[in-house]
PDB file of C-alpha atoms in Angstrom:
ATOM      1  CA  MET A   1     101.543  84.933 109.020  1.00 69.00           C
ATOM      2  CA  PRO A   2     100.832  86.545 112.391  1.00 83.00           C
ATOM      3  CA  LEU A   3     100.854  90.351 112.705  1.00 89.00           C
ATOM      4  CA  ARG A   4     103.917  90.385 114.974  1.00 90.00           C
ATOM      5  CA  ASP A   5     105.992  88.273 112.542  1.00 92.00           C
ATOM      6  CA  THR A   6     105.009  90.462 109.589  1.00 92.00           C
ATOM      7  CA  LEU A   7     105.936  93.594 111.533  1.00 94.00           C
ATOM      8  CA  ALA A   8     109.313  92.051 112.309  1.00 94.00           C
ATOM      9  CA  ARG A   9     109.828  91.423 108.604  1.00 95.00           C
ATOM     10  CA  VAL A  10     108.854  95.051 107.872  1.00 94.00           C
ATOM     11  CA  ASP A  11     111.477  96.195 110.351  1.00 94.00           C
ATOM     12  CA  ALA A  12     114.069  93.880 108.732  1.00 95.00           C
ATOM     13  CA  ASP A  13     113.146  95.131 105.285  1.00 94.00           C
ATOM     14  CA  LEU A  14     113.496  98.757 106.297  1.00 93.00           C
ATOM     15  CA  ALA A  15     116.829  98.068 108.016  1.00 93.00           C
ATOM     16  CA  ALA A  16     118.082  96.394 104.860  1.00 95.00           C
ATOM     17  CA  GLY A  17     116.844  99.280 102.644  1.00 92.00           C
ATOM     18  CA  ARG A  18     114.074  97.262 101.057  1.00 93.00           C
ATOM     19  CA  VAL A  19     111.520 100.058 101.316  1.00 93.00           C
ATOM     20  CA  PRO A  20     109.198  98.852  98.518  1.00 94.00           C
ATOM     21  CA  VAL A  21     108.927  95.444 100.145  1.00 95.00           C
ATOM     22  CA  ALA A  22     108.222  97.024 103.549  1.00 94.00           C
ATOM     23  CA  ARG A  23     105.579  99.233 101.976  1.00 95.00           C
ATOM     24  CA  GLN A  24     103.904  96.304 100.345  1.00 95.00           C
ATOM     25  CA  ARG A  25     103.874  94.296 103.558  1.00 95.00           C
ATOM     26  CA  LEU A  26     102.396  97.254 105.459  1.00 95.00           C
ATOM     27  CA  ARG A  27      99.743  97.798 102.765  1.00 94.00           C
ATOM     28  CA  GLY A  28      98.761  94.149 103.162  1.00 94.00           C
ATOM     29  CA  LEU A  29      98.612  94.539 106.928  1.00 95.00           C
ATOM     30  CA  VAL A  30      96.503  97.694 106.714  1.00 94.00           C
ATOM     31  CA  SER A  31      94.214  95.895 104.319  1.00 93.00           C
ATOM     32  CA  SER A  32      93.818  93.063 106.792  1.00 93.00           C
ATOM     33  CA  TYR A  33      93.630  95.334 109.858  1.00 94.00           C
ATOM     34  CA  PRO A  34      92.065  98.550 108.519  1.00 94.00           C
ATOM     35  CA  ASN A  35      91.141  99.852 111.955  1.00 94.00           C
ATOM     36  CA  ASP A  36      94.612  99.590 113.434  1.00 95.00           C
ATOM     37  CA  LEU A  37      95.844 103.166 113.778  1.00 95.00           C
ATOM     38  CA  PRO A  38      99.474 102.280 114.619  1.00 95.00           C
ATOM     39  CA  LEU A  39      99.715 100.253 111.377  1.00 95.00           C
ATOM     40  CA  ARG A  40      98.347 103.254 109.456  1.00 96.00           C
ATOM     41  CA  ARG A  41     100.956 105.452 111.102  1.00 96.00           C
ATOM     42  CA  ARG A  42     103.774 103.058 110.100  1.00 95.00           C
ATOM     43  CA  LEU A  43     102.525 103.015 106.549  1.00 96.00           C
ATOM     44  CA  ALA A  44     102.496 106.834 106.489  1.00 96.00           C
ATOM     45  CA  GLU A  45     106.090 106.822 107.713  1.00 95.00           C
ATOM     46  CA  VAL A  46     107.103 104.594 104.811  1.00 94.00           C
ATOM     47  CA  TYR A  47     105.300 106.867 102.325  1.00 95.00           C
ATOM     48  CA  ARG A  48     107.332 109.759 103.765  1.00 94.00           C
ATOM     49  CA  LEU A  49     110.452 107.854 102.716  1.00 91.00           C
ATOM     50  CA  TYR A  50     109.047 107.917  99.176  1.00 87.00           C
ATOM     51  CA  ALA A  51     108.279 111.676  99.484  1.00 92.00           C
ATOM     52  CA  GLU A  52     104.558 110.948  98.901  1.00 94.00           C
ATOM     53  CA  PRO A  53     102.761 113.503 101.058  1.00 96.00           C
ATOM     54  CA  ALA A  54      99.267 112.661  99.759  1.00 96.00           C
ATOM     55  CA  GLU A  55      99.665 109.013 100.709  1.00 96.00           C
ATOM     56  CA  ALA A  56     101.308 109.860 104.042  1.00 96.00           C
ATOM     57  CA  GLY A  57      98.357 112.222 104.656  1.00 97.00           C
ATOM     58  CA  ARG A  58      95.918 109.477 103.678  1.00 97.00           C
ATOM     59  CA  TRP A  59      97.235 107.082 106.301  1.00 97.00           C
ATOM     60  CA  MET A  60      97.711 109.764 108.982  1.00 96.00           C
ATOM     61  CA  TYR A  61      94.298 111.344 108.404  1.00 97.00           C
ATOM     62  CA  LEU A  62      92.875 109.840 111.563  1.00 96.00           C
ATOM     63  CA  GLU A  63      95.761 111.008 113.766  1.00 96.00           C
ATOM     64  CA  GLN A  64      95.547 114.243 115.750  1.00 95.00           C
ATOM     65  CA  ASP A  65      99.299 114.958 115.318  1.00 95.00           C
ATOM     66  CA  ARG A  66      99.086 114.686 111.552  1.00 95.00           C
ATOM     67  CA  ASP A  67     101.048 117.007 109.318  1.00 95.00           C
ATOM     68  CA  GLU A  68      98.791 119.681 107.843  1.00 96.00           C
ATOM     69  CA  ALA A  69     100.669 119.792 104.512  1.00 97.00           C
ATOM     70  CA  GLU A  70     100.215 116.037 104.142  1.00 97.00           C
ATOM     71  CA  THR A  71      96.541 116.371 105.053  1.00 96.00           C
ATOM     72  CA  ALA A  72      96.122 119.093 102.428  1.00 97.00           C
ATOM     73  CA  ALA A  73      97.895 116.909  99.844  1.00 97.00           C
ATOM     74  CA  PHE A  74      95.544 114.008 100.669  1.00 97.00           C
ATOM     75  CA  GLU A  75      92.474 116.237 100.438  1.00 96.00           C
ATOM     76  CA  ALA A  76      93.686 117.676  97.152  1.00 96.00           C
ATOM     77  CA  ARG A  77      94.197 114.196  95.640  1.00 96.00           C
ATOM     78  CA  TYR A  78      90.875 112.888  96.981  1.00 96.00           C
ATOM     79  CA  ARG A  79      88.723 115.953  96.500  1.00 95.00           C
ATOM     80  CA  THR A  80      85.284 114.640  97.264  1.00 94.00           C
ATOM     81  CA  ALA A  81      83.954 113.020 100.401  1.00 94.00           C
ATOM     82  CA  PRO A  82      83.112 109.757  98.603  1.00 95.00           C
ATOM     83  CA  GLN A  83      86.679 109.576  97.252  1.00 95.00           C
ATOM     84  CA  ARG A  84      88.072 110.191 100.742  1.00 95.00           C
ATOM     85  CA  MET A  85      85.782 107.591 102.224  1.00 94.00           C
ATOM     86  CA  ARG A  86      87.021 104.973  99.776  1.00 94.00           C
ATOM     87  CA  ALA A  87      90.643 106.032 100.193  1.00 95.00           C
ATOM     88  CA  LEU A  88      90.540 105.749 103.972  1.00 95.00           C
ATOM     89  CA  ALA A  89      89.510 102.074 103.621  1.00 93.00           C
ATOM     90  CA  TRP A  90      87.972 101.912 107.086  1.00 95.00           C
ATOM     91  CA  ARG A  91      85.723  98.974 108.038  1.00 94.00           C
ATOM     92  CA  GLY A  92      82.948  98.960 110.590  1.00 93.00           C
ATOM     93  CA  PRO A  93      81.472 101.819 112.546  1.00 93.00           C
ATOM     94  CA  GLU A  94      83.451 104.810 113.771  1.00 94.00           C
ATOM     95  CA  SER A  95      83.173 103.510 117.307  1.00 93.00           C
ATOM     96  CA  HIS A  96      85.878 100.961 116.421  1.00 93.00           C
ATOM     97  CA  ALA A  97      88.463 103.745 116.260  1.00 94.00           C
ATOM     98  CA  GLN A  98      90.840 103.863 119.207  1.00 93.00           C
ATOM     99  CA  THR A  99      90.793 107.649 119.655  1.00 95.00           C
ATOM    100  CA  THR A 100      88.126 110.310 119.867  1.00 96.00           C
ATOM    101  CA  PHE A 101      89.840 112.317 117.104  1.00 97.00           C
ATOM    102  CA  ALA A 102      89.731 109.359 114.755  1.00 96.00           C
ATOM    103  CA  ARG A 103      86.059 108.731 115.536  1.00 96.00           C
ATOM    104  CA  GLU A 104      85.260 112.401 114.847  1.00 97.00           C
ATOM    105  CA  GLN A 105      87.205 112.394 111.547  1.00 96.00           C
ATOM    106  CA  LEU A 106      85.511 109.205 110.375  1.00 96.00           C
ATOM    107  CA  ALA A 107      82.094 110.544 111.296  1.00 96.00           C
ATOM    108  CA  ALA A 108      82.738 113.818 109.494  1.00 96.00           C
ATOM    109  CA  VAL A 109      83.835 112.071 106.295  1.00 96.00           C
ATOM    110  CA  ARG A 110      80.895 109.678 106.391  1.00 95.00           C
ATOM    111  CA  ALA A 111      78.431 112.555 107.020  1.00 95.00           C
ATOM    112  CA  ALA A 112      79.898 114.579 104.188  1.00 95.00           C
ATOM    113  CA  CYS A 113      79.664 111.588 101.882  1.00 94.00           C
ATOM    114  CA  SER A 114      76.039 111.013 102.878  1.00 93.00           C
ATOM    115  CA  ASP A 115      75.278 114.658 102.185  1.00 93.00           C
ATOM    116  CA  THR A 116      77.011 114.504  98.798  1.00 92.00           C
ATOM    117  CA  LEU A 117      75.166 111.372  97.702  1.00 92.00           C
ATOM    118  CA  GLY A 118      71.828 112.332  99.224  1.00 91.00           C
ATOM    119  CA  HIS A 119      71.431 109.119 101.191  1.00 92.00           C
ATOM    120  CA  PRO A 120      73.041 107.529 104.250  1.00 92.00           C
ATOM    121  CA  VAL A 121      76.217 105.548 103.754  1.00 92.00           C
ATOM    122  CA  ASP A 122      78.314 103.462 106.111  1.00 90.00           C
ATOM    123  CA  TRP A 123      81.899 102.300 106.115  1.00 92.00           C
ATOM    124  CA  ASP A 124      81.031  98.750 105.018  1.00 88.00           C
ATOM    125  CA  THR A 125      79.099  99.873 101.912  1.00 82.00           C
ATOM    126  CA  LYS A 126      81.361 102.595 100.562  1.00 71.00           C
ATOM    127  CA  PRO A 127      80.203 104.478  97.478  1.00 73.00           C
ATOM    128  CA  THR A 128      81.487 103.061  94.193  1.00 69.00           C
ATOM    129  CA  GLY A 129      82.166 106.359  92.423  1.00 60.00           C
ATOM    130  CA  ARG A 130      79.512 106.124  89.757  1.00 53.00           C
ATOM    131  CA  ASN A 131      76.978 107.871  91.991  1.00 44.00           C
ATOM    132  CA  GLU A 132      79.132 110.906  92.665  1.00 46.00           C
ATOM    133  CA  GLY A 133      78.552 112.719  89.452  1.00 44.00           C
ATOM    134  CA  SER A 134      82.104 113.989  89.496  1.00 47.00           C
ATOM    135  CA  GLU A 135      83.760 110.979  87.884  1.00 50.00           C
ATOM    136  CA  GLY A 136      82.951 111.159  84.222  1.00 58.00           C
ATOM    137  CA  SER A 137      80.727 113.217  81.984  1.00 70.00           C
ATOM    138  CA  PRO A 138      78.137 112.430  79.338  1.00 80.00           C
ATOM    139  CA  LEU A 139      80.802 113.060  76.674  1.00 82.00           C
ATOM    140  CA  THR A 140      83.244 110.664  78.325  1.00 83.00           C
ATOM    141  CA  ASP A 141      80.520 108.003  78.657  1.00 83.00           C
ATOM    142  CA  PHE A 142      79.540 108.516  75.000  1.00 86.00           C
ATOM    143  CA  MET A 143      83.138 108.208  73.834  1.00 87.00           C
ATOM    144  CA  ALA A 144      83.688 105.034  75.867  1.00 89.00           C
ATOM    145  CA  GLY A 145      80.509 103.521  74.405  1.00 89.00           C
ATOM    146  CA  ALA A 146      81.483 104.543  70.881  1.00 90.00           C
ATOM    147  CA  GLY A 147      84.938 102.998  71.357  1.00 91.00           C
ATOM    148  CA  CYS A 148      83.436  99.720  72.530  1.00 91.00           C
ATOM    149  CA  LEU A 149      81.052  99.730  69.558  1.00 91.00           C
ATOM    150  CA  VAL A 150      83.961 100.284  67.117  1.00 90.00           C
ATOM    151  CA  ALA A 151      85.941  97.475  68.726  1.00 92.00           C
ATOM    152  CA  VAL A 152      82.984  95.047  68.434  1.00 92.00           C
ATOM    153  CA  LEU A 153      82.387  96.005  64.817  1.00 92.00           C
ATOM    154  CA  ALA A 154      86.081  95.550  63.990  1.00 91.00           C
ATOM    155  CA  PHE A 155      86.015  92.114  65.609  1.00 90.00           C
ATOM    156  CA  ILE A 156      82.954  91.102  63.618  1.00 94.00           C
ATOM    157  CA  ALA A 157      84.530  92.401  60.402  1.00 90.00           C
ATOM    158  CA  ILE A 158      87.701  90.390  61.018  1.00 93.00           C
ATOM    159  CA  TRP A 159      85.660  87.303  61.848  1.00 90.00           C
ATOM    160  CA  VAL A 160      83.523  87.631  58.719  1.00 90.00           C
ATOM    161  CA  ASN A 161      86.647  88.238  56.596  1.00 90.00           C
ATOM    162  CA  GLY A 162      88.218  85.093  58.007  1.00 89.00           C
ATOM    163  CA  LEU A 163      85.028  83.094  57.389  1.00 87.00           C
ATOM    164  CA  VAL A 164      84.862  84.296  53.777  1.00 89.00           C
ATOM    165  CA  ALA A 165      88.538  83.423  53.253  1.00 88.00           C
ATOM    166  CA  LEU A 166      87.952  79.993  54.711  1.00 87.00           C
ATOM    167  CA  VAL A 167      85.023  79.304  52.353  1.00 86.00           C
ATOM    168  CA  ASP A 168      86.941  80.505  49.249  1.00 80.00           C
TER     169      ASP A 168
END
């Protein structure tokens, strides 16, 4: 469906009070057109209807007239530069941004992410989260591995029990 038609449906959804449907349509549009700042702004407006300042701040992060409280909420939810880089969901180089402010914001987040990870990153190869060091600990990794091992052993025990019952 063309962008204009989808935006008309968003307007109709909002007028009819179908805010969740409008939000979902806008999320789809932003996913398809991640570098369209007016779409990001509209999505932020919908998140304000939900009283979600972190998400409103996420989608207004590249706008100069953004609300500082929303920006702070976004930065509190996505504490590290790699998390922010993934959350912003930008594609392509910063030069694709329509405003100087957006280009500067994108460059700052990318540079901070590169510094954090110790190697250059770009918007098309965002970090996955495993390289950050802040998402998980050795204890968490051990517990996850132990849980998987217990699940596999339980499955084998059930299988062997069923096989023995079948033979008897």
